[in-house]
């Protein structure tokens, strides 16, 4: 239990590596991206939630090491897999990155080791895809090693809920695997709950993120209605949220982005379709989500009486406030739509700084319209002067 390999040093793998190493566990973080490995070795944290100082301390203590080589020796007891599980170009689950990582793990796997998958996957993937690859690559039978699934609940930039105080789910192929996984996480997570099966844990993660997508899309749809009748959706949500039970507030936006909320529900929808029990809510929520940027292009067009030749400043391009992450950001589609309609678009986001070979511009009053897409805390709107404003976060 004292030596762990963590495959993938991204938003999930790196906080896990640091938390485990802080609890005294020796960690080898593997990432095939050599630039990231060099950056980590230079104690430059690639993740907002991890400070350079914390990274430096972990590296200097020798308890956290990183490597770009996808193999490890027999001294390691546990391997956690935290690599991306994106959507393909046709908006379908794409497991290729995960399966490559699993093949690599299989090549180093020895009897008695525990492999924990943390990447978000469809129900049945650990049992039906991961385990057979581990068997094939290692030459071992499934009862000679241990396998568990433990979905990650990292919420970048969340100041209240961190890895230590966010309850963690684990499930094992066998009770022994589940208990060993629980023992591992319990060293640095306050509450670890064992699920009934691998499939329950896999589906629970998909439920959590689908719940968010469906509710955010619902509120965004309602926001369009409120705008039409001239009331503020925020006032409506706040009023409804005075009910102390049976209601949870969600707030409007330009749509969801990032690696999880727009992606994971599609894993569930595709599994549900395959099982002959389609999840129509998810499909509709996905559609509404994808249409939100287009809706705001229409609103901008209305405000300016046409977009041709108009100067528009988009404020905040990251997928959510206070992070520099632009993966799956809906702001990309907003900018594309505005430009297609003839507007000259600039963007401001000093967290993202450069994106799509462009650089963040200062906020000034030299625009026909400013659109608040992602309101980072640092942004000062007073610099806009009297520039007309379109706020995607709700206002009449
Ligand atoms: N980002 C989040 O907030 C979040 C939250 C919960 C769950 N998840 C899930 O966790 C998983 C990982 O997401 P992430 O956000 O950490 O991704 P990420 O892109 O930030 O990091 C993944 C890392 O894995 C590396 N990698 C890819 N293939 C590899 C291989 N074969 N061997 C070693 N390293 C490899 C990449 O270079 C990258 O650095 C995904 O399934 C995601 O859905 C993410």
Coordinates of C-alpha atoms and ligand atoms in Angstrom, one line a residue:
X1 CA 0.0 0.0 0.0
X2 CA 3.0 2.3 0.1
X3 CA 3.7 2.6 -3.6
X4 CA 1.2 3.7 -6.3
X5 CA 1.4 4.4 -10.0
X6 CA -0.9 7.0 -11.4
X7 CA -1.4 7.0 -15.2
X8 CA -2.2 10.4 -16.6
X9 CA -1.1 13.6 -14.7
X10 CA -4.1 15.8 -15.7
X11 CA -6.9 17.5 -13.9
X12 CA -7.7 14.2 -12.2
X13 CA -4.4 12.3 -11.9
X14 CA -2.3 15.1 -10.6
X15 CA -4.4 16.2 -7.6
X16 CA -4.8 12.5 -6.8
X17 CA -1.0 12.0 -7.0
X18 CA -0.4 15.0 -4.7
X19 CA -3.0 14.0 -2.2
X20 CA -1.7 10.4 -2.0
X21 CA 1.9 11.6 -1.7
X22 CA 1.0 14.0 1.1
X23 CA -0.5 11.1 3.0
X24 CA 2.9 9.3 2.8
X25 CA 2.3 7.1 -0.2
X26 CA 5.1 7.0 -2.7
X27 CA 3.7 8.0 -6.1
X28 CA 5.0 7.5 -9.6
X29 CA 3.0 9.8 -12.0
X30 CA 3.2 8.6 -15.6
X31 CA 2.1 10.8 -18.5
X32 CA 3.0 10.2 -22.1
X33 CA 3.0 14.0 -22.7
X34 CA 6.7 14.8 -22.4
X35 CA 6.0 18.6 -22.3
X36 CA 3.8 18.1 -19.3
X37 CA 6.4 15.9 -17.6
X38 CA 9.1 18.5 -18.1
X39 CA 6.8 21.2 -16.8
X40 CA 6.0 19.2 -13.7
X41 CA 9.7 18.4 -13.1
X42 CA 10.4 22.1 -13.3
X43 CA 7.8 22.6 -10.5
X44 CA 5.5 24.6 -12.8
X45 CA 2.0 23.3 -12.0
X46 CA -0.1 22.7 -15.1
X47 CA -3.3 22.9 -12.9
X48 CA -4.8 25.9 -11.1
X49 CA -5.8 23.9 -8.0
X50 CA -2.2 22.9 -7.4
X51 CA 0.3 25.5 -6.4
X52 CA 3.9 25.5 -7.7
X53 CA 5.0 25.5 -4.0
X54 CA 3.0 22.3 -3.2
X55 CA 4.4 20.7 -6.3
X56 CA 7.9 21.7 -5.5
X57 CA 7.6 20.3 -2.0
X58 CA 6.3 16.9 -3.2
X59 CA 9.1 16.7 -5.9
X60 CA 11.8 17.7 -3.5
X61 CA 10.7 15.2 -0.9
X62 CA 11.2 12.4 -3.5
X63 CA 7.8 10.9 -2.6
X64 CA 6.3 12.1 -5.9
X65 CA 8.2 11.3 -9.1
X66 CA 7.0 11.6 -12.7
X67 CA 7.9 9.8 -15.9
X68 CA 6.9 9.8 -19.5
X69 CA 7.7 6.1 -19.9
X70 CA 4.6 4.0 -19.8
X71 CA 5.9 1.2 -17.5
X72 CA 6.6 0.5 -13.9
X73 CA 8.4 -2.1 -11.8
X74 CA 7.2 -4.8 -9.5
X75 CA 7.5 -2.7 -6.3
X76 CA 4.2 -0.9 -7.0
X77 CA 1.1 -2.4 -5.5
X78 CA -1.6 -0.1 -6.9
X79 CA -2.1 1.4 -10.4
X80 CA -4.7 4.2 -10.9
X81 CA -5.8 5.0 -14.5
X82 CA -6.8 8.6 -15.0
X83 CA -6.6 9.2 -18.7
X84 CA -9.2 11.1 -20.9
X85 CA -12.3 9.4 -22.2
X86 CA -13.6 12.0 -24.8
X87 CA -16.2 11.9 -27.6
X88 CA -15.3 11.1 -31.1
X89 CA -15.9 13.5 -34.0
X90 CA -19.4 12.0 -34.5
X91 CA -20.2 12.8 -30.8
X92 CA -19.9 9.2 -29.6
X93 CA -17.8 7.7 -26.7
X94 CA -14.2 7.1 -27.7
X95 CA -12.3 4.7 -25.5
X96 CA -9.1 4.5 -27.5
X97 CA -6.9 6.6 -25.2
X98 CA -8.1 4.5 -22.2
X99 CA -7.5 1.2 -24.0
X100 CA -4.0 2.2 -25.0
X101 CA -3.2 3.0 -21.3
X102 CA -4.8 -0.3 -20.1
X103 CA -2.6 -2.2 -22.6
X104 CA 0.5 -0.5 -21.2
X105 CA -0.6 -1.3 -17.6
X106 CA -1.2 -4.9 -18.6
X107 CA 2.5 -5.2 -19.8
X108 CA 3.8 -4.2 -16.3
X109 CA 1.1 -6.0 -14.3
X110 CA 2.2 -8.6 -11.8
X111 CA 0.1 -11.0 -9.7
X112 CA -1.4 -9.4 -6.6
X113 CA -1.4 -5.8 -7.9
X114 CA -4.6 -3.7 -7.8
X115 CA -5.6 -1.8 -10.9
X116 CA -8.2 1.0 -10.3
X117 CA -9.9 2.8 -13.2
X118 CA -10.8 6.4 -12.5
X119 CA -11.7 7.5 -16.0
X120 CA -15.4 8.0 -16.7
X121 CA -16.7 5.1 -18.7
X122 CA -19.9 3.3 -19.7
X123 CA -21.3 0.6 -17.4
X124 CA -19.6 -2.7 -18.1
X125 CA -16.4 -1.2 -19.5
X126 CA -14.2 -2.3 -16.6
X127 CA -15.5 -5.8 -16.6
X128 CA -15.9 -6.4 -20.4
X129 CA -13.1 -4.3 -21.9
X130 CA -10.5 -3.4 -19.3
X131 CA -10.1 -6.8 -17.6
X132 CA -9.7 -8.9 -20.8
X133 CA -7.0 -6.5 -22.0
X134 CA -5.2 -6.8 -18.6
X135 CA -5.4 -10.6 -18.8
X136 CA -4.2 -10.7 -22.4
X137 CA -1.2 -8.3 -21.9
X138 CA -0.1 -9.7 -18.6
X139 CA -0.7 -13.4 -19.2
X140 CA -2.4 -13.5 -15.8
X141 CA -6.0 -14.7 -15.1
X142 CA -8.4 -12.2 -13.5
X143 CA -8.3 -14.0 -10.1
X144 CA -4.5 -13.4 -10.0
X145 CA -4.8 -9.6 -9.8
X146 CA -7.3 -7.1 -8.3
X147 CA -9.5 -4.7 -10.3
X148 CA -11.6 -1.8 -9.0
X149 CA -13.5 1.2 -10.4
X150 CA -13.5 4.6 -8.6
X151 CA -15.0 7.6 -10.4
X152 CA -13.4 10.9 -9.9
X153 CA -15.4 13.9 -8.6
X154 CA -12.8 16.6 -9.1
X155 CA -14.4 20.0 -9.6
X156 CA -11.6 22.4 -10.8
X157 CA -11.5 25.7 -8.9
X158 CA -14.0 24.6 -6.3
X159 CA -12.7 26.1 -3.1
X160 CA -15.0 24.2 -0.7
X161 CA -14.9 20.6 -2.1
X162 CA -11.5 19.1 -2.5
X163 CA -10.3 15.6 -2.9
X164 CA -10.1 15.0 0.9
X165 CA -13.6 16.1 1.9
X166 CA -15.5 14.9 -1.2
X167 CA -16.9 11.4 -0.5
X168 CA -15.4 8.8 -2.9
X169 CA -17.1 5.8 -4.5
X170 CA -15.3 2.5 -5.0
X171 CA -16.4 -0.9 -6.4
X172 CA -14.4 -4.0 -6.9
X173 CA -14.5 -7.0 -9.2
X174 CA -14.2 -8.9 -5.9
X175 CA -14.8 -7.8 -2.3
X176 CA -11.1 -8.0 -1.7
X177 CA -10.5 -5.5 -4.5
X178 CA -13.1 -3.1 -3.2
X179 CA -11.7 -3.2 0.3
X180 CA -8.1 -2.7 -0.8
X181 CA -9.2 0.3 -2.9
X182 CA -11.1 1.7 0.0
X183 CA -8.1 1.2 2.3
X184 CA -6.0 3.1 -0.2
X185 CA -8.3 6.1 -0.7
X186 CA -9.1 6.3 3.0
X187 CA -5.6 7.4 3.7
X188 CA -6.4 10.8 2.2
X189 CA -10.2 10.9 1.6
X190 CA -12.5 11.3 4.7
X191 CA -15.4 9.2 3.4
X192 CA -15.1 6.2 1.0
X193 CA -18.3 4.3 0.1
X194 CA -18.2 0.8 -1.5
X195 CA -20.8 0.2 -4.3
X196 CA -22.5 -3.1 -5.0
X197 CA -20.8 -3.7 -8.3
X198 CA -18.4 -2.1 -10.8
X199 CA -21.4 -1.3 -13.0
X200 CA -23.2 0.6 -10.1
X201 CA -20.1 2.8 -9.6
X202 CA -19.7 3.4 -13.3
X203 CA -23.3 4.3 -13.8
X204 CA -23.4 6.5 -10.6
X205 CA -20.7 8.7 -12.1
X206 CA -22.7 9.1 -15.4
X207 CA -25.9 9.8 -13.4
X208 CA -24.2 12.6 -11.4
X209 CA -23.0 14.4 -14.6
X210 CA -26.2 13.7 -16.6
X211 CA -28.2 15.2 -13.7
X212 CA -26.2 18.4 -14.1
X213 CA -26.5 18.5 -17.9
X214 CA -30.3 17.9 -17.8
X215 CA -30.9 20.5 -15.1
X216 CA -28.6 23.2 -16.6
X217 CA -30.2 22.7 -20.0
X218 CA -33.6 22.9 -18.4
X219 CA -32.8 26.2 -16.7
X220 CA -31.3 27.5 -20.0
X221 CA -34.5 26.7 -21.8
X222 CA -36.5 28.4 -19.0
X223 CA -34.1 31.5 -19.3
X224 CA -35.1 31.9 -22.9
X225 CA -38.7 31.9 -21.9
X226 CA -38.1 34.4 -19.1
X227 CA -36.3 36.7 -21.5
X228 CA -39.3 36.6 -23.8
X229 CA -41.7 37.7 -21.1
X230 CA -39.4 40.2 -19.6
X231 CA -38.5 38.7 -16.3
X232 CA -35.1 37.8 -14.9
X233 CA -34.5 34.0 -14.6
X234 CA -32.1 34.6 -11.7
X235 CA -35.0 36.2 -9.7
X236 CA -37.1 33.2 -10.6
X237 CA -34.5 30.7 -9.4
X238 CA -33.8 32.6 -6.2
X239 CA -37.5 32.7 -5.5
X240 CA -38.0 29.0 -6.1
X241 CA -34.9 28.2 -4.0
X242 CA -36.6 29.6 -0.9
X243 CA -38.4 26.2 -0.8
X244 CA -36.3 24.2 1.7
X245 CA -37.0 20.7 0.2
X246 CA -37.5 19.2 -3.2
X247 CA -35.7 21.9 -5.2
X248 CA -32.0 22.5 -6.2
X249 CA -31.1 25.8 -7.9
X250 CA -29.3 25.8 -11.2
X251 CA -28.3 29.0 -13.0
X252 CA -28.3 30.0 -16.7
X253 CA -25.2 30.1 -18.9
X254 CA -24.1 29.9 -22.4
X255 CA -24.0 26.1 -22.0
X256 CA -21.8 23.5 -20.4
X257 CA -18.2 22.8 -21.3
X258 CA -15.1 21.0 -20.0
X259 CA -14.2 17.4 -20.1
X260 CA -17.1 16.0 -18.1
X261 CA -20.6 17.5 -18.2
X262 CA -21.0 17.7 -22.0
X263 CA -19.3 14.4 -22.5
X264 CA -20.2 11.9 -19.8
X265 CA -24.0 12.0 -20.4
X266 CA -23.3 10.9 -24.0
X267 CA -21.6 7.8 -22.6
X268 CA -24.8 7.0 -20.6
X269 CA -27.0 7.8 -23.6
X270 CA -25.0 5.5 -25.9
X271 CA -25.1 2.7 -23.4
X272 CA -28.8 3.2 -22.8
X273 CA -29.5 3.1 -26.6
X274 CA -27.5 -0.1 -26.9
X275 CA -29.5 -1.7 -24.0
X276 CA -32.8 -0.7 -25.8
X277 CA -33.8 1.8 -23.0
X278 CA -32.9 5.2 -24.5
X279 CA -32.4 8.2 -22.2
X280 CA -34.4 10.8 -24.1
X281 CA -33.9 13.5 -21.4
X282 CA -30.1 13.3 -22.0
X283 CA -30.5 13.5 -25.8
X284 CA -32.7 16.6 -25.5
X285 CA -30.5 18.2 -22.9
X286 CA -27.5 17.7 -25.2
X287 CA -29.4 19.3 -28.1
X288 CA -30.5 22.3 -26.0
X289 CA -26.9 22.7 -24.7
X290 CA -25.4 22.7 -28.2
X291 CA -28.0 25.3 -29.3
X292 CA -27.3 27.9 -26.6
X293 CA -24.4 29.7 -28.3
X294 CA -26.6 30.1 -31.4
X295 CA -29.3 31.6 -29.3
X296 CA -26.9 34.2 -28.0
X297 CA -25.7 35.0 -31.5
X298 CA -29.4 35.7 -32.2
X299 CA -29.7 37.9 -29.1
X300 CA -26.6 39.9 -30.1
X301 CA -28.1 40.3 -33.6
X302 CA -31.3 41.6 -32.1
X303 CA -29.6 44.1 -29.8
X304 CA -27.4 45.5 -32.6
X305 CA -30.0 45.3 -35.4
X306 CA -27.6 43.1 -37.4
X307 CA -24.1 42.0 -36.8
X308 CA -22.4 42.8 -40.1
X309 CA -19.3 45.0 -39.5
X310 CA -20.1 45.4 -35.7
X311 CA -17.3 45.2 -33.2
X312 CA -18.1 42.6 -30.5
X313 CA -16.0 41.8 -27.4
X314 CA -16.6 38.4 -25.8
X315 CA -15.6 38.4 -22.1
X316 CA -14.4 35.0 -20.7
X317 CA -13.7 32.1 -23.1
X318 CA -12.9 29.3 -20.6
X319 CA -15.7 26.8 -20.1
X320 CA -16.4 28.0 -16.6
X321 CA -15.5 30.9 -14.3
X322 CA -12.0 31.1 -12.7
X323 CA -10.3 28.3 -14.7
X324 CA -8.1 28.6 -17.7
X325 CA -9.5 25.4 -19.3
X326 CA -11.1 25.8 -22.8
X327 CA -11.9 22.2 -23.5
X328 CA -15.3 21.9 -25.1
X329 CA -16.0 25.5 -24.3
X330 CA -19.3 26.7 -25.8
X331 CA -17.7 30.1 -26.3
X332 CA -15.9 28.7 -29.4
X333 CA -19.3 28.2 -31.1
X334 CA -20.5 31.6 -29.9
X335 CA -17.5 33.3 -31.6
X336 CA -17.8 31.2 -34.7
X337 CA -21.5 32.2 -35.0
X338 CA -20.9 35.9 -34.5
X339 CA -18.1 35.9 -37.1
X340 CA -20.2 34.0 -39.5
X341 CA -22.9 36.7 -39.2
X342 CA -20.3 39.3 -40.1
X343 CA -19.2 40.6 -36.7
X344 CA -15.6 41.5 -36.0
X345 CA -15.0 39.6 -32.7
X346 CA -12.2 40.1 -30.1
X347 CA -12.1 38.2 -26.8
X348 CA -10.8 39.0 -23.3
X349 CA -9.7 36.3 -20.9
X350 CA -6.6 36.8 -18.9
X351 CA -6.7 33.3 -17.4
X352 CA -6.7 31.7 -20.8
X353 CA -4.3 34.3 -22.3
X354 CA -3.8 32.7 -25.7
X355 CA -6.3 30.4 -27.6
X356 CA -6.7 29.4 -31.2
X357 CA -3.5 31.4 -32.0
X358 CA -5.2 34.6 -30.7
X359 CA -4.5 36.6 -27.6
X360 CA -6.7 38.1 -24.9
X361 CA -7.4 41.8 -25.6
X362 CA -8.0 44.4 -22.8
X363 CA -11.5 45.4 -21.8
X364 CA -12.3 48.9 -23.2
X365 CA -15.3 50.9 -24.3
X366 CA -14.4 50.7 -27.9
X367 CA -17.0 48.0 -28.9
X368 CA -20.5 48.0 -30.2
X369 CA -21.4 45.2 -27.8
X370 CA -19.8 43.2 -25.0
X371 CA -21.0 39.7 -24.3
X372 CA -20.3 38.2 -20.9
X373 CA -19.8 34.6 -21.7
X374 CA -17.7 33.3 -18.7
X375 CA -17.6 35.8 -15.8
X376 CA -14.2 35.2 -14.0
X377 CA -14.1 36.9 -10.6
X378 CA -11.2 39.2 -11.6
X379 CA -13.1 40.8 -14.5
X380 CA -13.9 44.5 -14.1
X381 CA -16.9 45.5 -16.2
X382 CA -16.5 49.2 -15.3
X383 CA -13.9 49.4 -18.1
X384 CA -16.7 48.9 -20.6
X385 CA -18.1 52.3 -19.9
X386 CA -21.5 52.6 -21.7
X387 CA -20.9 49.7 -24.0
X388 CA -24.2 47.7 -24.5
X389 CA -24.0 44.4 -22.6
X390 CA -25.4 41.0 -23.2
X391 CA -25.1 38.8 -20.2
X392 CA -25.4 35.0 -20.9
X393 CA -25.6 34.4 -17.1
X394 CA -29.1 35.8 -16.9
X395 CA -30.6 39.3 -16.9
X396 CA -33.6 40.5 -18.8
Ligands
LIG1 N1 -11.4 17.2 -15.3 C1 -12.3 16.9 -14.4 O1 -12.7 17.8 -13.7 C2 -12.8 15.5 -14.2 C3 -13.7 15.2 -13.2 C4 -14.2 13.9 -13.0 C5 -13.8 12.9 -13.9 N2 -13.0 13.2 -14.9 C6 -12.6 12.0 -15.8 O2 -11.3 11.7 -15.5 C7 -10.6 11.2 -16.7 C8 -9.3 12.1 -16.9 O3 -9.7 13.4 -17.1 P1 -8.7 14.6 -16.9 O4 -9.6 15.8 -16.9 O5 -7.7 14.4 -15.8 O6 -7.9 14.6 -18.3 P2 -6.6 15.5 -18.7 O7 -6.6 15.6 -20.1 O8 -6.5 16.7 -17.8 O9 -5.4 14.5 -18.2 C9 -5.2 13.3 -18.8 C10 -3.7 13.0 -18.9 O10 -3.5 11.7 -19.4 C11 -2.4 11.7 -20.2 N3 -2.4 10.5 -21.0 C12 -3.1 10.1 -22.1 N4 -2.8 8.9 -22.5 C13 -1.9 8.4 -21.7 C14 -1.3 7.1 -21.5 N5 -1.5 6.2 -22.4 N6 -0.4 7.0 -20.5 C15 -0.1 8.0 -19.7 N7 -0.7 9.2 -19.7 C16 -1.6 9.4 -20.7 C17 -2.5 13.0 -21.0 O11 -1.3 13.4 -21.6 C18 -3.1 13.9 -20.0 O12 -2.0 14.7 -19.4 C19 -11.6 11.4 -17.8 O13 -12.3 10.1 -18.0 C20 -12.6 12.4 -17.3 O14 -13.9 12.2 -17.8 C21 -12.5 14.4 -15.1

